[in-house]
XYZ file of N, CA, C and O in Angstrom:
440
model
N 110.465 98.218 121.060
C 110.102 97.292 120.274
C 109.157 95.944 120.733
O 108.506 95.325 120.494
N 109.282 95.949 122.435
C 108.462 95.132 123.346
C 107.142 95.331 123.163
O 106.310 94.258 122.680
N 106.451 96.725 122.718
C 105.147 96.848 122.716
C 104.675 96.819 120.785
O 103.848 95.871 121.079
N 105.731 96.945 120.553
C 105.752 96.697 118.697
C 105.318 95.132 118.553
O 104.183 94.658 118.038
N 106.248 94.190 119.160
C 106.277 92.728 118.793
C 104.978 92.448 119.733
O 104.241 91.064 119.117
N 104.925 92.859 120.988
C 103.712 92.171 121.714
C 101.994 92.092 121.198
O 101.486 91.559 120.806
N 102.138 93.402 120.275
C 100.845 93.855 119.698
C 100.751 92.910 118.408
O 100.029 92.252 117.870
N 102.176 92.422 117.424
C 102.049 91.991 116.398
C 101.823 90.735 116.716
O 101.035 89.868 115.777
N 102.337 90.197 117.787
C 101.979 88.743 118.322
C 100.753 88.375 118.758
O 100.113 87.212 118.413
N 100.171 89.297 119.716
C 98.988 88.777 120.003
C 97.372 89.098 119.281
O 96.811 88.892 119.337
N 98.184 90.268 118.035
C 96.719 90.480 117.231
C 95.924 91.264 117.578
O 94.622 91.226 117.694
N 96.385 92.256 118.903
C 95.343 92.922 119.674
C 95.049 94.068 118.785
O 95.789 94.746 117.808
N 93.698 94.861 119.087
C 92.840 95.887 118.466
C 93.544 97.271 119.702
O 92.921 98.032 119.265
N 95.032 96.991 119.902
C 95.415 98.337 120.797
C 95.454 99.315 119.984
O 94.832 100.772 120.602
N 95.654 99.532 118.820
C 95.444 100.903 117.915
C 94.185 101.422 117.744
O 94.425 102.728 117.843
N 93.248 101.159 118.066
C 91.471 101.612 118.269
C 91.284 101.905 119.908
O 90.200 102.665 119.562
N 92.157 101.749 120.340
C 91.535 102.028 121.851
C 92.373 103.483 122.083
O 93.304 103.718 122.070
N 91.177 104.073 122.960
C 91.556 105.458 123.496
C 92.650 105.542 124.116
O 93.612 106.853 124.273
N 93.045 104.561 125.073
C 94.175 104.855 126.058
C 95.457 104.250 125.172
O 96.710 105.462 125.322
N 95.551 103.724 124.145
C 96.577 103.912 122.988
C 97.061 105.325 122.398
O 98.136 105.568 122.506
N 95.452 105.858 121.999
C 95.979 106.842 121.234
C 96.604 107.981 122.037
O 97.250 108.963 121.359
N 95.904 108.174 123.384
C 96.763 109.083 124.114
C 98.087 109.038 124.440
O 98.480 109.651 124.391
N 98.432 107.441 124.512
C 99.994 107.278 125.032
C 100.581 107.626 123.094
O 101.426 108.249 123.492
N 100.156 107.553 122.336
C 100.690 107.629 120.866
C 101.120 109.312 120.872
O 102.395 109.524 120.597
N 99.483 109.858 121.654
C 99.828 111.730 121.379
C 100.903 112.028 122.317
O 101.630 112.837 122.018
N 100.696 111.578 123.553
C 102.051 112.135 124.157
C 103.236 111.429 124.155
O 103.965 112.633 124.269
N 103.137 110.768 123.651
C 104.615 110.246 122.985
C 105.416 111.221 122.399
O 106.727 111.648 122.250
N 104.785 111.087 120.921
C 105.117 111.999 119.894
C 105.297 113.452 120.500
O 106.197 114.482 119.966
N 104.539 113.662 121.460
C 104.541 115.679 121.743
C 105.624 115.564 122.403
O 106.126 116.600 122.559
N 106.043 114.976 123.087
C 107.165 114.647 124.045
C 108.416 114.431 123.154
O 109.122 115.610 123.643
N 108.453 113.933 122.207
C 109.496 113.911 121.226
C 109.685 115.526 120.979
O 110.859 116.248 120.530
N 108.774 115.811 119.950
C 108.579 116.872 119.495
C 108.766 118.679 120.361
O 109.923 119.161 120.208
N 108.215 118.372 121.562
C 108.479 119.253 122.586
C 109.989 119.463 123.238
O 110.526 120.422 123.315
N 110.767 118.142 123.142
C 111.995 118.264 123.709
C 112.959 118.788 122.779
O 113.908 119.846 122.935
N 112.767 118.598 121.441
C 113.609 119.422 120.663
C 113.157 121.185 120.633
O 113.597 121.980 120.103
N 111.320 121.436 120.548
C 111.392 122.729 120.612
C 111.872 123.519 121.755
O 112.022 124.698 121.497
N 111.628 122.962 122.623
C 112.222 123.783 124.112
C 113.437 123.561 124.129
O 113.898 124.704 124.524
N 114.450 122.711 123.558
C 115.773 123.056 123.485
C 116.316 124.070 122.654
O 117.277 124.804 122.872
N 115.283 124.217 121.855
C 116.014 125.523 120.707
C 115.239 127.155 121.827
O 116.339 127.788 121.238
N 114.363 126.954 121.980
C 114.090 128.094 123.117
C 115.073 128.620 124.395
O 115.312 129.447 123.989
N 115.560 127.657 124.695
C 116.913 127.542 125.681
C 118.210 128.325 124.948
O 118.308 129.001 125.314
N 118.426 127.587 124.023
C 119.572 128.064 123.072
C 119.320 129.238 122.698
O 120.425 130.180 122.643
N 118.354 129.737 122.386
C 118.067 130.952 121.629
C 117.602 132.272 122.854
O 117.266 133.237 122.665
N 117.858 131.345 123.958
C 117.760 132.822 125.058
C 116.341 132.725 125.679
O 115.995 134.078 126.399
N 115.171 132.211 124.959
C 113.901 132.948 124.952
C 113.258 131.580 125.973
O 112.293 132.303 126.452
N 113.648 130.878 126.684
C 113.766 130.155 128.105
C 114.710 129.794 128.557
O 116.009 129.411 128.105
N 114.711 129.951 129.977
C 115.427 129.583 130.698
C 115.277 127.791 131.029
O 114.492 127.036 131.055
N 116.988 127.394 131.276
C 116.845 125.843 131.698
C 116.200 125.174 132.315
O 115.293 124.411 132.270
N 116.008 125.996 133.547
C 115.027 125.606 134.970
C 113.694 125.310 134.167
O 112.994 124.337 134.891
N 112.832 126.188 133.581
C 111.325 125.984 132.860
C 111.595 125.045 132.056
O 110.607 124.736 131.952
N 112.450 124.907 131.418
C 112.366 123.816 130.243
C 112.258 122.791 130.967
O 111.275 122.030 130.838
N 113.195 122.633 131.880
C 113.411 121.530 132.680
C 111.855 121.263 133.351
O 111.199 119.852 133.703
N 111.114 121.861 134.028
C 109.665 121.992 134.637
C 108.632 121.639 133.392
O 107.718 120.866 134.133
N 108.717 122.461 132.545
C 107.915 121.881 131.563
C 107.995 120.316 130.943
O 106.757 119.577 131.144
N 109.221 119.881 130.889
C 109.431 118.551 130.499
C 108.959 117.546 131.824
O 108.701 116.463 130.981
N 109.117 117.966 132.427
C 108.559 117.017 133.882
C 107.232 116.965 134.324
O 106.553 115.923 133.865
N 106.601 117.995 133.665
C 105.053 118.060 133.699
C 104.465 117.351 132.509
O 103.683 116.536 132.379
N 105.214 117.421 131.285
C 104.820 116.425 129.831
C 105.171 114.976 130.403
O 104.636 114.455 129.873
N 106.317 114.728 131.166
C 106.534 113.683 131.216
C 105.221 113.044 132.053
O 105.519 111.322 131.968
N 105.279 113.635 132.984
C 104.230 113.550 134.093
C 102.746 112.672 133.457
O 102.442 111.137 133.485
N 102.477 113.295 132.446
C 101.164 113.210 131.352
C 101.710 111.801 130.714
O 100.747 111.063 130.746
N 102.635 111.781 130.207
C 103.000 110.549 129.292
C 103.228 109.449 130.233
O 102.741 108.478 129.428
N 103.667 109.240 131.227
C 104.021 108.258 132.103
C 102.251 107.879 132.374
O 102.112 106.186 132.148
N 101.327 108.699 132.368
C 100.350 108.376 133.292
C 99.318 107.733 131.790
O 98.883 106.845 132.113
N 99.609 108.203 130.626
C 99.154 107.541 129.384
C 100.143 105.870 129.338
O 99.503 105.023 129.018
N 101.465 106.032 129.509
C 101.994 104.664 128.998
C 101.589 103.563 130.142
O 101.542 102.730 129.724
N 101.224 104.273 131.481
C 100.994 102.977 132.313
C 99.640 102.652 131.937
O 99.360 101.154 132.320
N 98.784 102.833 131.074
C 97.446 102.015 130.799
C 98.099 101.340 129.112
O 97.220 100.378 129.087
N 99.129 101.219 128.763
C 99.165 100.628 127.297
C 100.225 99.428 128.083
O 100.441 98.449 127.487
N 101.145 99.758 129.138
C 102.092 98.971 129.027
C 101.511 97.524 129.790
O 102.331 96.451 129.608
N 100.489 97.596 130.020
C 99.706 95.988 130.459
C 99.924 94.925 129.281
O 99.626 93.981 129.471
N 100.042 95.651 128.051
C 99.650 94.898 126.582
C 101.069 94.471 126.373
O 101.100 93.545 125.619
N 102.175 94.818 126.785
C 103.346 94.410 126.978
C 103.557 93.173 127.063
O 103.244 92.652 128.286
N 104.434 91.952 126.390
C 104.804 90.938 126.828
C 106.095 91.573 127.816
O 107.184 91.381 127.114
N 105.959 90.978 129.149
C 107.209 91.148 129.620
C 108.891 90.734 129.292
O 109.605 91.447 129.470
N 108.901 89.348 128.877
C 110.058 88.989 128.151
C 110.555 89.815 126.998
O 111.493 90.042 126.980
N 109.625 90.456 126.051
C 109.915 91.004 125.105
C 110.100 92.501 125.357
O 111.262 92.871 125.065
N 109.895 92.835 126.649
C 110.485 94.323 127.498
C 111.559 94.238 127.453
O 112.737 95.004 127.471
N 111.751 93.160 128.457
C 113.363 93.114 128.834
C 113.989 92.927 127.591
O 115.199 93.400 127.697
N 114.021 91.915 126.393
C 115.126 91.580 125.508
C 115.153 92.904 124.920
O 116.258 93.106 124.554
N 114.012 93.853 124.792
C 114.215 95.026 124.106
C 115.150 96.111 125.002
O 116.199 96.518 123.967
N 115.103 95.703 125.877
C 115.580 97.006 126.766
C 117.357 96.484 126.732
O 118.291 96.916 126.554
N 117.539 94.963 126.907
C 118.993 94.532 126.826
C 119.542 94.626 125.551
O 120.639 94.882 125.295
N 119.170 94.263 124.424
C 119.419 94.731 123.002
C 119.467 96.329 122.925
O 120.622 96.492 122.253
N 118.894 96.895 123.233
C 119.273 98.214 123.523
C 120.523 98.831 123.775
O 120.854 99.695 123.243
N 120.698 98.366 124.843
C 121.667 98.630 125.443
C 122.981 98.039 125.179
O 124.162 98.541 124.945
N 122.849 96.673 124.787
C 124.336 95.761 124.514
C 124.443 95.572 122.668
O 125.897 95.524 122.624
N 123.559 95.832 122.169
C 123.531 95.723 120.862
C 123.063 97.123 120.129
O 122.040 96.975 119.341
N 123.583 98.035 120.174
C 123.232 99.209 119.638
C 123.448 99.597 118.215
O 123.942 98.633 117.663
N 122.389 100.423 117.523
C 122.609 100.528 115.990
C 122.106 99.438 114.972
O 122.561 99.177 114.316
N 121.368 98.403 115.831
C 120.949 97.120 115.135
C 119.839 97.091 115.156
O 119.109 96.302 115.688
N 118.899 98.371 114.931
C 117.374 98.000 115.158
C 116.407 96.828 114.589
O 115.776 96.158 115.323
N 116.966 96.809 113.225
C 115.780 95.572 112.583
C 116.310 94.135 112.928
O 115.530 93.536 113.235
N 117.403 94.164 113.244
C 118.009 92.342 113.924
C 117.810 92.421 115.390
O 117.153 91.774 115.640
N 117.620 93.701 116.017
C 117.190 93.915 117.523
C 115.651 93.603 117.470
O 115.081 92.551 118.485
N 114.911 93.912 116.669
C 113.468 94.045 116.589
C 113.206 92.647 116.175
O 112.341 91.830 117.075
N 113.951 91.677 114.977
C 113.492 90.278 114.919
C 113.773 89.156 116.053
O 112.991 88.435 116.066
N 115.067 89.890 116.847
C 115.149 89.107 117.875
C 114.350 89.225 119.360
O 113.390 87.994 119.695
N 113.697 90.070 119.163
C 112.687 90.695 120.001
C 111.253 89.902 119.835
O 110.194 89.077 120.547
N 110.842 89.829 118.441
C 109.539 88.934 117.839
C 110.300 87.720 118.286
O 109.079 87.283 118.328
N 111.129 87.390 118.053
C 111.404 85.876 118.198
C 111.018 85.433 119.533
O 110.382 84.498 119.827
N 111.464 86.181 120.686
C 111.309 85.988 121.767
C 110.208 86.236 122.278
O 109.200 85.399 122.885
N 109.242 86.865 121.452
C 107.797 87.147 122.077
C 106.976 86.040 121.692
O 106.054 85.110 122.392
N 107.316 85.444 120.533
C 106.703 83.786 119.769
C 107.115 83.053 120.522
O 105.792 82.244 120.998
N 108.069 83.034 121.233
C 108.169 81.828 121.995
C 107.618 81.566 123.348
O 107.325 80.659 124.019
N 107.522 82.559 124.084
C 107.306 82.898 125.234
C 105.510 83.120 125.326
O 105.049 82.483 126.568
N 104.874 83.255 124.139
C 103.654 83.136 124.344
C 103.145 82.019 123.896
O 101.809 81.601 124.012
N 103.626 81.350 123.333
C 103.542 80.120 122.275
C 102.231 80.582 121.025
O 101.876 79.365 120.981
N 102.497 81.357 120.622
C 101.402 81.869 119.431
C 102.609 81.356 118.105
O 103.427 81.551 118.061
N 102.284 80.370 117.466
C 102.411 80.015 116.089
C 101.915 80.501 114.990
O 100.825 81.100 114.447
């Protein structure tokens, strides 16, 4: 939520940057691969250890991509998002609205 609110409030063209595209690709690849590799482990086609090593490599690449994008996030939005996800689970829309309000408040954008 922090990244989405930060980009929405600041009205940056983050989506057109190469670094963001790499981040988005890595993030989606990580999600898909997690489920795919877990299926291979369940079917016995891949060992748990090998799956974990492959996940670690993917997370390393994803982290490198995320570090280039994280500078766009308003820190207060990131903290608000984290806290709300921990203490107010299963309320995505409300949580995002709160994070958006926090982002507006700390950036002074009207």
